[in-house]
Short mmCIF file of C-alpha atoms and ligand atoms in Angstrom, two decimals:
data_model
loop_
_atom_site.label_atom_id
_atom_site.label_comp_id
_atom_site.label_asym_id
_atom_site.label_seq_id
_atom_site.Cartn_x
_atom_site.Cartn_y
_atom_site.Cartn_z
CA MET A 244 382.20 78.48 7.84
CA LYS A 245 379.43 81.05 7.48
CA ASP A 246 376.75 80.96 10.19
CA LYS A 247 373.36 79.68 9.13
CA ALA A 248 370.66 82.32 8.73
CA ARG A 249 368.67 83.10 11.88
CA LEU A 250 365.04 82.50 11.07
CA GLY A 251 361.77 83.87 12.30
CA VAL A 252 358.48 82.13 11.59
CA VAL A 253 355.24 84.03 12.16
CA GLY A 254 352.18 81.81 12.73
CA ALA A 255 352.51 78.44 14.48
CA GLY A 256 349.86 76.66 12.41
CA TYR A 257 349.68 73.83 9.87
CA VAL A 258 352.30 75.53 7.69
CA GLY A 259 354.37 77.51 10.20
CA LEU A 260 355.07 74.76 12.73
CA PRO A 261 356.38 72.08 10.35
CA THR A 262 358.41 74.79 8.61
CA ALA A 263 359.90 76.08 11.88
CA ALA A 264 360.70 72.58 13.13
CA GLY A 265 362.06 71.51 9.73
CA PHE A 266 364.50 74.42 9.40
CA ALA A 267 365.56 74.07 13.06
CA SER A 268 366.39 70.42 12.33
CA LEU A 269 368.59 71.65 9.47
CA GLY A 270 370.64 73.64 11.97
CA HIS A 271 369.00 77.10 11.90
CA ARG A 272 368.11 78.98 15.06
CA VAL A 273 364.38 79.59 14.72
CA VAL A 274 362.13 81.95 16.63
CA CYS A 275 358.45 81.13 16.13
CA ILE A 276 355.83 83.78 16.91
CA ASP A 277 352.14 83.19 17.48
CA SER A 278 349.59 85.70 18.72
CA ASN A 279 347.73 83.01 20.65
CA ARG A 280 349.28 83.00 24.15
CA ASP A 281 347.78 79.66 25.06
CA ARG A 282 349.31 78.06 21.95
CA VAL A 283 352.72 79.57 22.72
CA GLU A 284 352.59 78.26 26.28
CA GLN A 285 351.63 74.78 25.12
CA LEU A 286 354.41 74.75 22.56
CA ARG A 287 356.93 75.89 25.15
CA ALA A 288 355.79 73.08 27.41
CA GLY A 289 356.29 70.57 24.59
CA ARG A 290 352.60 69.84 24.13
CA SER A 291 351.05 69.18 20.71
CA VAL A 292 348.88 71.90 19.28
CA ILE A 293 348.11 70.41 15.87
CA ARG A 294 347.81 66.84 14.66
CA GLU A 295 350.40 66.31 11.95
CA LEU A 296 352.20 63.05 11.26
CA GLY A 297 355.76 63.10 12.64
CA LEU A 298 355.53 66.71 13.86
CA ASP A 299 355.88 66.09 17.60
CA GLU A 300 358.92 63.88 17.00
CA LEU A 301 360.50 66.58 14.84
CA LEU A 302 359.63 69.46 17.21
CA GLU A 303 360.64 68.03 20.54
CA PRO A 304 364.43 67.70 20.11
CA GLN A 305 364.58 71.17 18.51
CA ARG A 306 362.62 72.70 21.38
CA ARG A 307 364.74 70.93 23.98
CA SER A 308 368.00 72.01 22.33
CA GLY A 309 366.78 75.64 22.38
CA ARG A 310 367.27 75.93 18.61
CA LEU A 311 363.51 76.44 18.25
CA GLN A 312 361.84 78.93 20.59
CA PHE A 313 358.29 80.22 20.83
CA PHE A 314 357.16 83.76 21.62
CA GLU A 315 354.05 85.89 21.52
CA ASP A 316 355.96 89.15 21.19
CA PHE A 317 357.35 90.12 17.76
CA GLU A 318 360.34 91.72 19.50
CA ALA A 319 361.88 88.23 19.60
CA LEU A 320 362.39 88.53 15.81
CA ARG A 321 364.77 91.49 16.06
CA ARG A 322 367.93 89.55 15.10
CA SER A 323 366.34 87.49 12.32
CA ASP A 324 367.92 87.34 8.86
CA ILE A 325 364.84 85.82 7.22
CA VAL A 326 361.26 85.87 8.50
CA LEU A 327 358.77 83.39 7.03
CA LEU A 328 355.20 84.62 7.33
CA SER A 329 352.51 81.95 7.55
CA VAL A 330 349.37 83.53 8.94
CA PRO A 331 345.84 82.69 7.71
CA THR A 332 344.37 84.42 4.65
CA PRO A 333 340.65 83.58 4.88
CA SER A 334 337.98 84.43 2.30
CA LEU A 335 336.00 87.62 2.73
CA PRO A 336 332.30 86.88 2.91
CA GLY A 337 330.43 87.68 -0.31
CA THR A 338 333.14 88.26 -2.89
CA GLY A 339 335.46 85.39 -1.96
CA ALA A 340 338.38 87.81 -2.19
CA VAL A 341 341.18 87.34 0.32
CA ASP A 342 341.08 88.99 3.72
CA LEU A 343 344.63 90.29 4.12
CA GLU A 344 344.09 91.83 7.54
CA GLN A 345 346.21 89.27 9.43
CA VAL A 346 349.01 89.53 6.85
CA ARG A 347 349.05 93.33 7.06
CA ARG A 348 349.09 93.31 10.85
CA ALA A 349 351.88 90.73 10.95
CA VAL A 350 353.98 92.61 8.36
CA ALA A 351 353.62 95.84 10.35
CA ALA A 352 354.67 94.02 13.54
CA VAL A 353 357.71 92.42 11.83
CA ALA A 354 358.71 95.81 10.40
CA GLY A 355 358.39 97.32 13.88
CA ALA A 356 360.75 94.68 15.31
CA ILE A 357 363.52 94.55 12.69
CA SER A 358 365.68 97.55 11.87
CA GLN A 359 368.45 95.87 9.81
CA PRO A 360 368.11 94.48 6.25
CA ALA A 361 366.31 91.12 6.36
CA VAL A 362 364.07 89.10 4.06
CA LEU A 363 360.37 88.91 4.78
CA ALA A 364 359.19 85.84 2.84
CA ILE A 365 355.42 85.47 2.51
CA LYS A 366 354.33 81.84 2.79
CA SER A 367 350.65 82.70 3.28
CA THR A 368 348.67 82.33 0.04
CA VAL A 369 348.10 85.91 -1.14
CA PRO A 370 346.68 87.40 -4.35
CA VAL A 371 349.04 88.32 -7.16
CA GLY A 372 350.46 91.77 -6.51
CA THR A 373 350.24 91.56 -2.69
CA GLY A 374 354.02 91.26 -2.29
CA ASP A 375 354.56 94.31 -4.50
CA ALA A 376 352.03 96.32 -2.49
CA LEU A 377 353.60 95.28 0.83
CA ALA A 378 357.09 96.10 -0.48
CA GLU A 379 355.94 99.54 -1.57
CA GLU A 380 354.35 100.22 1.81
CA LEU A 381 357.51 99.12 3.66
CA ARG A 382 359.67 101.25 1.36
CA ARG A 383 357.53 104.31 2.11
CA GLN A 384 357.95 103.67 5.85
CA GLY A 385 361.72 103.45 5.39
CA SER A 386 361.89 99.78 6.44
CA PRO A 387 364.98 97.87 5.23
CA LEU A 388 362.96 94.63 4.84
CA ALA A 389 362.94 92.97 1.39
CA VAL A 390 359.66 91.22 0.60
CA ALA A 391 359.84 87.80 -1.08
CA SER A 392 357.13 85.33 -2.04
CA PHE A 393 357.73 81.74 -0.90
CA PRO A 394 354.50 79.79 -1.51
CA GLU A 395 353.85 76.57 0.38
CA PHE A 396 352.86 73.28 -1.24
CA PHE A 397 352.49 71.08 1.89
CA CYS A 398 349.46 68.85 2.20
CA GLU A 399 347.83 68.61 5.59
CA GLY A 400 348.66 65.27 7.14
CA SER A 401 351.98 64.94 5.30
CA ALA A 402 353.49 68.37 5.97
CA VAL A 403 356.60 66.99 7.69
CA TYR A 404 357.26 64.55 4.84
CA ASP A 405 356.53 67.30 2.31
CA PHE A 406 358.98 69.67 4.04
CA PHE A 407 361.85 67.22 3.47
CA HIS A 408 360.63 65.95 0.06
CA PRO A 409 359.32 68.95 -1.87
CA SER A 410 358.36 68.52 -5.53
CA ARG A 411 359.71 72.00 -6.18
CA LEU A 412 360.55 75.17 -4.26
CA VAL A 413 359.50 78.50 -5.67
CA VAL A 414 360.82 81.86 -4.53
CA GLY A 415 359.75 85.23 -5.87
CA ALA A 416 362.20 88.03 -5.14
CA GLU A 417 362.89 91.37 -6.78
CA VAL A 418 366.23 92.25 -5.20
CA GLU A 419 369.33 90.16 -5.69
CA TRP A 420 370.49 90.01 -2.06
CA ALA A 421 367.08 88.69 -0.99
CA ALA A 422 367.10 86.09 -3.80
CA ASP A 423 370.62 85.05 -2.71
CA ALA A 424 369.59 84.75 0.95
CA MET A 425 366.68 82.50 -0.06
CA ARG A 426 368.89 80.42 -2.39
CA GLU A 427 371.27 79.86 0.51
CA LEU A 428 368.41 78.89 2.84
CA LEU A 429 367.21 76.34 0.30
CA GLU A 430 370.69 74.98 -0.54
CA PRO A 431 370.06 71.64 1.29
CA PHE A 432 367.14 70.98 -1.09
CA ARG A 433 368.98 71.68 -4.35
CA ASP A 434 369.81 68.04 -4.95
CA ARG A 435 366.25 66.96 -4.08
CA CYS A 436 364.09 69.16 -6.29
CA PRO A 437 364.15 72.15 -8.65
CA VAL A 438 364.49 75.50 -6.86
CA LEU A 439 362.91 78.16 -9.02
CA VAL A 440 363.77 81.78 -8.34
CA VAL A 441 361.36 84.06 -10.17
CA ASP A 442 359.67 87.42 -9.64
CA ARG A 443 357.15 87.91 -6.85
CA ARG A 444 354.01 87.96 -9.00
CA THR A 445 355.01 84.75 -10.75
CA ALA A 446 355.59 82.95 -7.45
CA GLU A 447 352.26 84.19 -6.09
CA LEU A 448 350.39 82.91 -9.13
CA VAL A 449 352.12 79.48 -9.09
CA LYS A 450 350.29 78.69 -5.86
CA TYR A 451 346.81 79.56 -7.16
CA ALA A 452 347.42 77.95 -10.54
CA SER A 453 348.54 74.71 -8.82
CA ASN A 454 345.67 74.47 -6.35
CA ALA A 455 343.04 75.31 -8.98
CA PHE A 456 344.45 72.69 -11.35
CA LEU A 457 344.40 70.00 -8.64
CA ALA A 458 340.83 70.93 -7.68
CA MET A 459 339.80 70.77 -11.35
CA LYS A 460 341.35 67.31 -11.55
CA VAL A 461 339.32 66.12 -8.55
CA HIS A 462 336.16 67.65 -10.00
CA TYR A 463 336.87 66.00 -13.35
CA ALA A 464 337.27 62.60 -11.65
CA ASN A 465 333.90 63.16 -9.98
CA THR A 466 332.33 64.02 -13.33
CA VAL A 467 333.71 60.79 -14.80
CA ALA A 468 332.29 58.94 -11.77
CA ASP A 469 328.85 60.40 -12.52
CA PHE A 470 329.21 59.16 -16.08
CA CYS A 471 330.15 55.69 -14.84
CA GLU A 472 327.04 55.58 -12.67
CA LYS A 473 324.82 56.34 -15.64
CA THR A 474 326.52 53.98 -18.07
CA GLY A 475 327.59 51.09 -15.87
CA ALA A 476 331.31 51.61 -16.53
CA ASP A 477 333.59 50.99 -13.55
CA VAL A 478 335.10 54.19 -12.23
CA ASP A 479 338.16 52.64 -10.61
CA SER A 480 339.24 51.00 -13.86
CA VAL A 481 338.41 54.04 -15.99
CA LEU A 482 340.37 56.48 -13.85
CA ARG A 483 343.24 54.06 -13.30
CA ALA A 484 343.65 53.68 -17.04
CA VAL A 485 343.31 57.43 -17.60
CA GLY A 486 345.90 58.18 -14.92
CA LEU A 487 348.42 55.75 -16.40
CA ASP A 488 348.98 58.22 -19.20
CA PRO A 489 352.03 60.09 -17.86
CA ARG A 490 350.72 63.29 -19.42
CA ILE A 491 347.75 63.03 -17.02
CA GLY A 492 349.15 61.20 -13.98
CA GLY A 493 347.20 59.07 -11.52
CA GLN A 494 347.16 61.41 -8.52
CA PHE A 495 344.13 63.48 -7.55
CA LEU A 496 341.79 61.28 -9.58
CA ARG A 497 340.04 59.66 -6.60
CA PRO A 498 336.31 60.32 -6.88
CA GLY A 499 334.44 61.25 -3.73
CA PRO A 500 332.15 63.83 -2.17
CA GLY A 501 334.10 66.73 -3.68
CA PHE A 502 337.07 68.69 -2.48
CA GLY A 503 337.14 70.65 0.75
CA GLY A 504 339.60 71.87 3.36
CA SER A 505 341.10 75.19 4.24
CA CYS A 506 342.85 75.66 0.86
CA PHE A 507 341.13 74.52 -2.34
CA PRO A 508 337.71 76.19 -1.91
CA LYS A 509 339.23 79.37 -0.48
CA ASP A 510 341.97 79.63 -3.08
CA ILE A 511 339.58 79.01 -5.96
CA ARG A 512 337.23 81.68 -4.70
CA ALA A 513 340.20 84.03 -4.48
CA LEU A 514 341.37 83.16 -8.00
CA ILE A 515 337.89 83.84 -9.37
CA ALA A 516 337.84 87.19 -7.56
CA MET A 517 341.30 87.97 -9.03
CA GLY A 518 340.08 86.99 -12.50
CA ARG A 519 337.28 89.54 -12.18
CA GLU A 520 339.66 92.20 -10.95
CA TRP A 521 342.17 91.63 -13.78
CA GLY A 522 339.51 90.98 -16.43
CA VAL A 523 340.50 87.35 -17.10
CA PRO A 524 337.63 84.90 -17.74
CA LEU A 525 338.15 81.78 -15.58
CA ASP A 526 335.23 79.64 -16.75
CA LEU A 527 336.90 76.31 -15.97
CA VAL A 528 337.69 77.38 -12.44
CA GLU A 529 334.20 78.82 -11.87
CA THR A 530 332.59 75.62 -13.13
CA THR A 531 334.81 73.60 -10.81
CA LEU A 532 333.73 75.57 -7.75
CA ARG A 533 330.03 75.55 -8.65
CA GLY A 534 330.13 71.88 -9.65
CA ASN A 535 331.78 70.96 -6.37
CA GLU A 536 329.07 72.75 -4.36
CA MET A 537 326.30 71.18 -6.44
CA ARG A 538 327.84 67.76 -5.97
CA GLN A 539 327.43 67.97 -2.22
CA MET A 540 323.76 68.89 -2.61
CA ALA A 541 323.24 66.02 -5.09
CA LEU A 542 324.82 63.58 -2.64
CA VAL A 543 322.45 64.73 0.10
CA GLN A 544 319.57 63.93 -2.27
CA ARG A 545 321.09 60.54 -2.96
CA ILE A 546 321.19 59.74 0.75
CA LEU A 547 317.65 61.08 1.25
CA ALA A 548 316.47 58.72 -1.53
CA ARG A 549 317.59 55.81 0.69
CA LEU A 550 315.46 57.17 3.54
CA GLN A 551 312.36 58.00 1.51
CA LYS A 552 309.78 55.74 3.08
CA ILE A 553 311.21 55.65 6.55
CA SER A 554 309.53 57.62 9.28
CA HIS A 555 311.89 59.41 11.67
CA PRO A 556 314.90 58.49 9.55
CA ARG A 557 318.30 58.39 11.13
CA ALA A 558 321.67 58.55 9.39
CA ALA A 559 325.10 57.70 10.79
CA VAL A 560 327.89 59.72 9.19
CA LEU A 561 331.33 58.20 9.72
CA GLY A 562 334.29 60.45 9.00
CA LEU A 563 333.85 64.21 9.24
CA ALA A 564 337.25 65.69 8.45
CA PHE A 565 337.79 67.14 4.98
CA LYS A 566 340.02 64.21 4.11
CA ALA A 567 341.42 61.10 5.77
CA GLY A 568 344.17 61.28 8.36
CA THR A 569 343.41 64.76 9.65
CA ASP A 570 341.25 66.32 12.36
CA ASP A 571 340.52 69.38 10.23
CA CYS A 572 336.83 69.91 9.42
CA ARG A 573 337.16 73.25 7.62
CA GLU A 574 334.92 73.28 4.52
CA SER A 575 334.61 69.52 4.84
CA PRO A 576 332.21 67.90 2.33
CA ALA A 577 331.12 65.48 5.09
CA ILE A 578 330.04 68.41 7.28
CA ALA A 579 328.14 69.97 4.33
CA ILE A 580 326.35 66.67 3.85
CA VAL A 581 325.45 66.45 7.55
CA GLU A 582 324.05 69.99 7.30
CA GLY A 583 321.96 68.96 4.27
CA LEU A 584 320.57 65.91 6.08
CA LEU A 585 319.72 67.97 9.16
CA ALA A 586 317.94 70.55 7.00
CA ALA A 587 315.83 67.71 5.55
CA GLY A 588 314.76 66.64 9.04
CA VAL A 589 316.97 63.56 9.35
CA THR A 590 318.39 62.67 12.77
CA VAL A 591 322.15 62.41 12.38
CA ALA A 592 324.71 60.59 14.51
CA VAL A 593 328.34 61.33 13.72
CA SER A 594 331.68 59.80 14.57
CA ASP A 595 335.30 60.34 13.60
CA PRO A 596 338.29 58.97 15.49
CA LEU A 597 340.26 62.18 14.85
CA ALA A 598 337.87 65.03 14.22
CA MET A 599 335.22 65.01 16.97
CA GLU A 600 336.41 68.29 18.47
CA GLY A 601 336.24 70.12 15.15
CA ALA A 602 332.87 68.57 14.39
CA ARG A 603 331.47 69.67 17.73
CA ARG A 604 332.55 73.23 17.04
CA LEU A 605 330.73 73.23 13.68
CA LEU A 606 327.69 71.09 14.43
CA GLY A 607 327.19 71.69 18.16
CA GLU A 608 324.42 69.64 19.73
CA ARG A 609 322.38 69.43 16.53
CA VAL A 610 323.80 65.94 15.96
CA LEU A 611 324.44 62.94 18.19
CA HIS A 612 328.18 62.65 18.84
CA ALA A 613 329.01 58.95 18.98
CA ALA A 614 332.19 57.55 20.50
CA ASN A 615 332.69 55.04 17.71
CA ALA A 616 331.23 53.67 14.49
CA LEU A 617 329.04 51.09 16.20
CA ALA A 618 327.50 53.64 18.56
CA ALA A 619 326.75 55.94 15.60
CA ALA A 620 325.26 53.12 13.55
CA ARG A 621 322.96 51.81 16.28
CA GLY A 622 319.34 52.33 15.20
CA SER A 623 320.37 54.09 11.96
CA ASP A 624 318.85 53.60 8.52
CA VAL A 625 321.91 54.47 6.49
CA LEU A 626 325.63 54.48 7.12
CA VAL A 627 327.31 57.30 5.22
CA ILE A 628 331.09 57.10 4.80
CA GLY A 629 332.25 60.74 4.79
CA THR A 630 336.03 60.14 4.95
CA GLU A 631 338.27 57.08 5.15
CA ASN A 632 339.02 57.65 8.84
CA PHE A 633 337.70 54.14 9.69
CA PRO A 634 340.14 51.69 8.11
CA ASP A 635 338.97 48.72 10.22
CA LEU A 636 335.21 49.16 10.11
CA ASP A 637 333.56 46.09 11.65
CA LEU A 638 330.63 45.75 9.26
CA GLU A 639 329.68 42.37 10.67
CA GLY A 640 329.26 43.86 14.13
CA ILE A 641 327.48 46.93 12.83
CA ARG A 642 324.97 45.14 10.61
CA PRO A 643 322.63 43.82 13.39
CA ALA A 644 322.76 47.16 15.23
CA MET A 645 321.29 49.10 12.33
CA ARG A 646 317.58 49.58 11.80
CA THR A 647 317.95 49.48 8.03
CA ALA A 648 321.18 48.06 6.64
CA GLN A 649 322.25 50.52 3.98
CA ILE A 650 325.61 52.04 3.17
CA VAL A 651 326.24 55.10 1.03
CA ASP A 652 330.00 55.14 0.68
CA LEU A 653 331.13 58.59 -0.48
CA ARG A 654 334.82 57.56 -0.55
CA ASN A 655 334.60 54.02 -1.98
CA ALA A 656 336.33 52.99 1.22
CA VAL A 657 334.24 49.92 2.11
CA ALA A 658 334.69 46.51 0.45
CA ALA A 659 331.45 46.57 -1.54
CA GLU A 660 331.09 42.81 -2.17
CA ARG A 661 331.70 42.03 1.49
CA ALA A 662 329.08 44.59 2.54
CA ALA A 663 326.54 43.06 0.17
CA GLU A 664 327.36 39.55 1.42
CA LEU A 665 326.64 40.73 4.95
CA GLY A 666 323.22 41.89 3.85
CA PHE A 667 323.83 45.58 3.34
CA TYR A 668 322.47 47.55 0.44
CA TYR A 669 325.67 49.21 -0.80
CA GLU A 670 326.08 52.27 -2.96
CA GLY A 671 329.47 53.82 -3.71
CA ILE A 672 330.69 56.53 -6.07
CA GLY A 673 330.83 55.66 -9.77
CA ARG A 674 330.03 51.99 -9.17
CA PRO A 675 326.85 49.95 -9.54
CA ALA A 676 324.84 49.57 -6.33
CA LEU A 677 324.99 46.15 -4.68
CA ALA A 678 322.59 44.18 -2.51
CA THR A 679 322.42 40.41 -2.33
CA ILE A 680 319.39 40.00 -0.10
CA PRO A 681 316.24 42.10 0.29
CA LEU A 682 316.39 44.69 3.01
CA PRO A 683 314.76 43.75 6.29
CA VAL A 684 312.10 46.18 7.38
CA SER A 685 311.96 46.84 11.06
CA HIS A 686 310.82 50.40 10.96
CA PRO A 687 307.36 51.90 11.07
CA GLY A 688 306.05 53.46 7.91
CA ALA A 689 307.06 50.75 5.46
CA GLY A 690 305.23 47.51 4.66
CA GLU A 691 306.65 44.04 5.27
CA GLY A 692 309.50 43.31 2.88
CA GLU A 693 309.41 46.82 1.54
CA CYS A 694 312.48 48.94 1.14
CA ALA A 695 313.43 52.24 -0.33
CA PRO A 696 313.57 52.09 -4.13
CA LEU A 697 316.88 51.71 -5.91
CA PRO A 698 318.01 54.56 -8.10
CA GLN A 699 317.22 54.18 -11.77
CA GLY A 700 319.49 52.02 -13.82
CA ARG A 701 320.50 49.67 -11.02
CA THR A 702 319.48 46.22 -9.93
CA ARG A 703 319.97 44.44 -6.65
CA THR A 704 322.46 42.03 -8.14
CA GLY A 705 325.12 44.52 -8.99
CA THR A 706 324.52 44.33 -12.71
CA THR A 707 323.40 47.56 -14.22
CA THR A 708 320.48 48.02 -16.56
CA ARG A 709 321.37 50.00 -19.63
C1 UGA B 271 346.16 71.26 -0.81
C2 UGA B 271 347.23 71.00 -1.89
O1 UGA B 271 347.18 69.63 -2.28
C3 UGA B 271 348.62 71.32 -1.36
O2 UGA B 271 349.59 71.14 -2.38
C4 UGA B 271 348.62 72.81 -0.92
O3 UGA B 271 349.88 73.17 -0.38
C5 UGA B 271 347.56 72.99 0.16
O4 UGA B 271 346.27 72.63 -0.39
C6 UGA B 271 347.56 74.44 0.54
O5 UGA B 271 347.18 75.27 -0.28
O6 UGA B 271 348.05 74.77 1.63
P1 UGA B 271 345.29 69.97 1.38
O7 UGA B 271 344.31 71.09 1.54
O8 UGA B 271 346.06 69.51 2.56
O9 UGA B 271 346.41 70.37 0.27
O10 UGA B 271 344.46 68.76 0.84
P2 UGA B 271 344.52 67.77 -0.40
O11 UGA B 271 345.18 66.53 -0.01
O12 UGA B 271 345.02 68.47 -1.60
O13 UGA B 271 342.97 67.48 -0.60
C7 UGA B 271 342.04 68.53 -0.89
C8 UGA B 271 340.65 67.98 -1.06
O14 UGA B 271 340.54 67.22 -2.27
C9 UGA B 271 340.22 67.02 0.06
O15 UGA B 271 338.88 67.28 0.39
C10 UGA B 271 340.38 65.64 -0.55
O16 UGA B 271 339.55 64.66 0.00
C11 UGA B 271 340.00 65.94 -2.00
N1 UGA B 271 340.59 64.96 -2.94
C12 UGA B 271 341.92 64.93 -3.17
C13 UGA B 271 339.74 64.08 -3.62
O17 UGA B 271 338.51 64.10 -3.44
N2 UGA B 271 340.28 63.22 -4.54
C14 UGA B 271 341.62 63.17 -4.78
O18 UGA B 271 342.04 62.35 -5.62
C15 UGA B 271 342.45 64.03 -4.08
#
């Protein structure tokens, strides 16, 4: 039987680590390179470096068996048949174009380490034409590496599941032996999903076209939610019914504070920059990006409206990661909303069971870092749900601790009726506001029985004026 390809993975991050561990579990010998010495040492010692469901359990036996090894030095790649490159491709400030510096440096280091023919498959999200340019550069240097594009479709939080259950695998390769090597690598997946082998530019564009479409879908759901708020229609029912049409599909129609994370905003900015470069108008994509940014500002105003007549207002923001189930706060809508509240002079307490470290890096000591939801809520005038990282929120316990009992639920995560029964004013996304009893006033600056006004078109009973 033919030996399995020896793999190299460059970049032990959210994409690289699950990929390295996944292929090791399929019987490949995998060498994983990361330029961060501390990370390499931790990985060698079997310690977790990223929070990803099922990753530690997948990694550990591979590390112990020696099938998966970690190095800082690219020399360790010298015997690799296929190297998968998964280093960050951040946005350049200003234009939003992609900063390819880390890719270029990594490609040069791989080329320096490997002198026999091998496939260099780019998993990092790179602009259309990058693979061609890298291939040309390597050819000029006399390197025997063949560049392929192998875009990644993992979601953060389910990367391990996604590795074993891909919806499709896409490879872009120009030379037949490289395409064959990739087909062989992906053989175990052939009965699970379509494996598309195309040219490099096509594969590169699939990634941007997919992420932009998903982001547009989220933005569209948010636009429908806005419409529901104005008209009194119920967003959950509207979007459920819309999503039941198989041509549309029900996923990525959850309304909320807008999309964030390390991929959608960055990739959309890059696509817009590419559109300018290639002379392709991308109005839909531009509107999606702008609309998403404006949404976060509008939500800050919505929260401020709940704090209007309160002197020294204080907000508790629960859930700071860019989505539930992760510790990642990169381009998180919840963080943007905290920034907006701080800029308006509101005191903000924050809490997130997973993401406090990331939040501290971004927000520093400008906010109060609370150990749990109750501590954040104590003395606050509004509870803002930023992500669904609090599945068992004890509203009954929180209610008496708050100065003003109001909830603005940006993820429709709280049981609205229950909150209203407990005496909260409740406002979600695309739903009528609810409050069953008048708000108590225990704060200076507002008269007895007075409370912040409800937004137009809503009543305290949950019925909506039209
Ligand atoms: C996204 C894509 O979904 C992956 O397919 C892709 O591989 C990845 O980017 C990438 O390019 O590496 P991810 O960034 O992990 O994955 O996050 P998503 O689960 O897609 O969520 C993105 C944002 O949209 C989050 O802020 C999330 O809260 C928001 N969202 C998503 C909604 O507001 N509503 C939805 O219905 C779905």
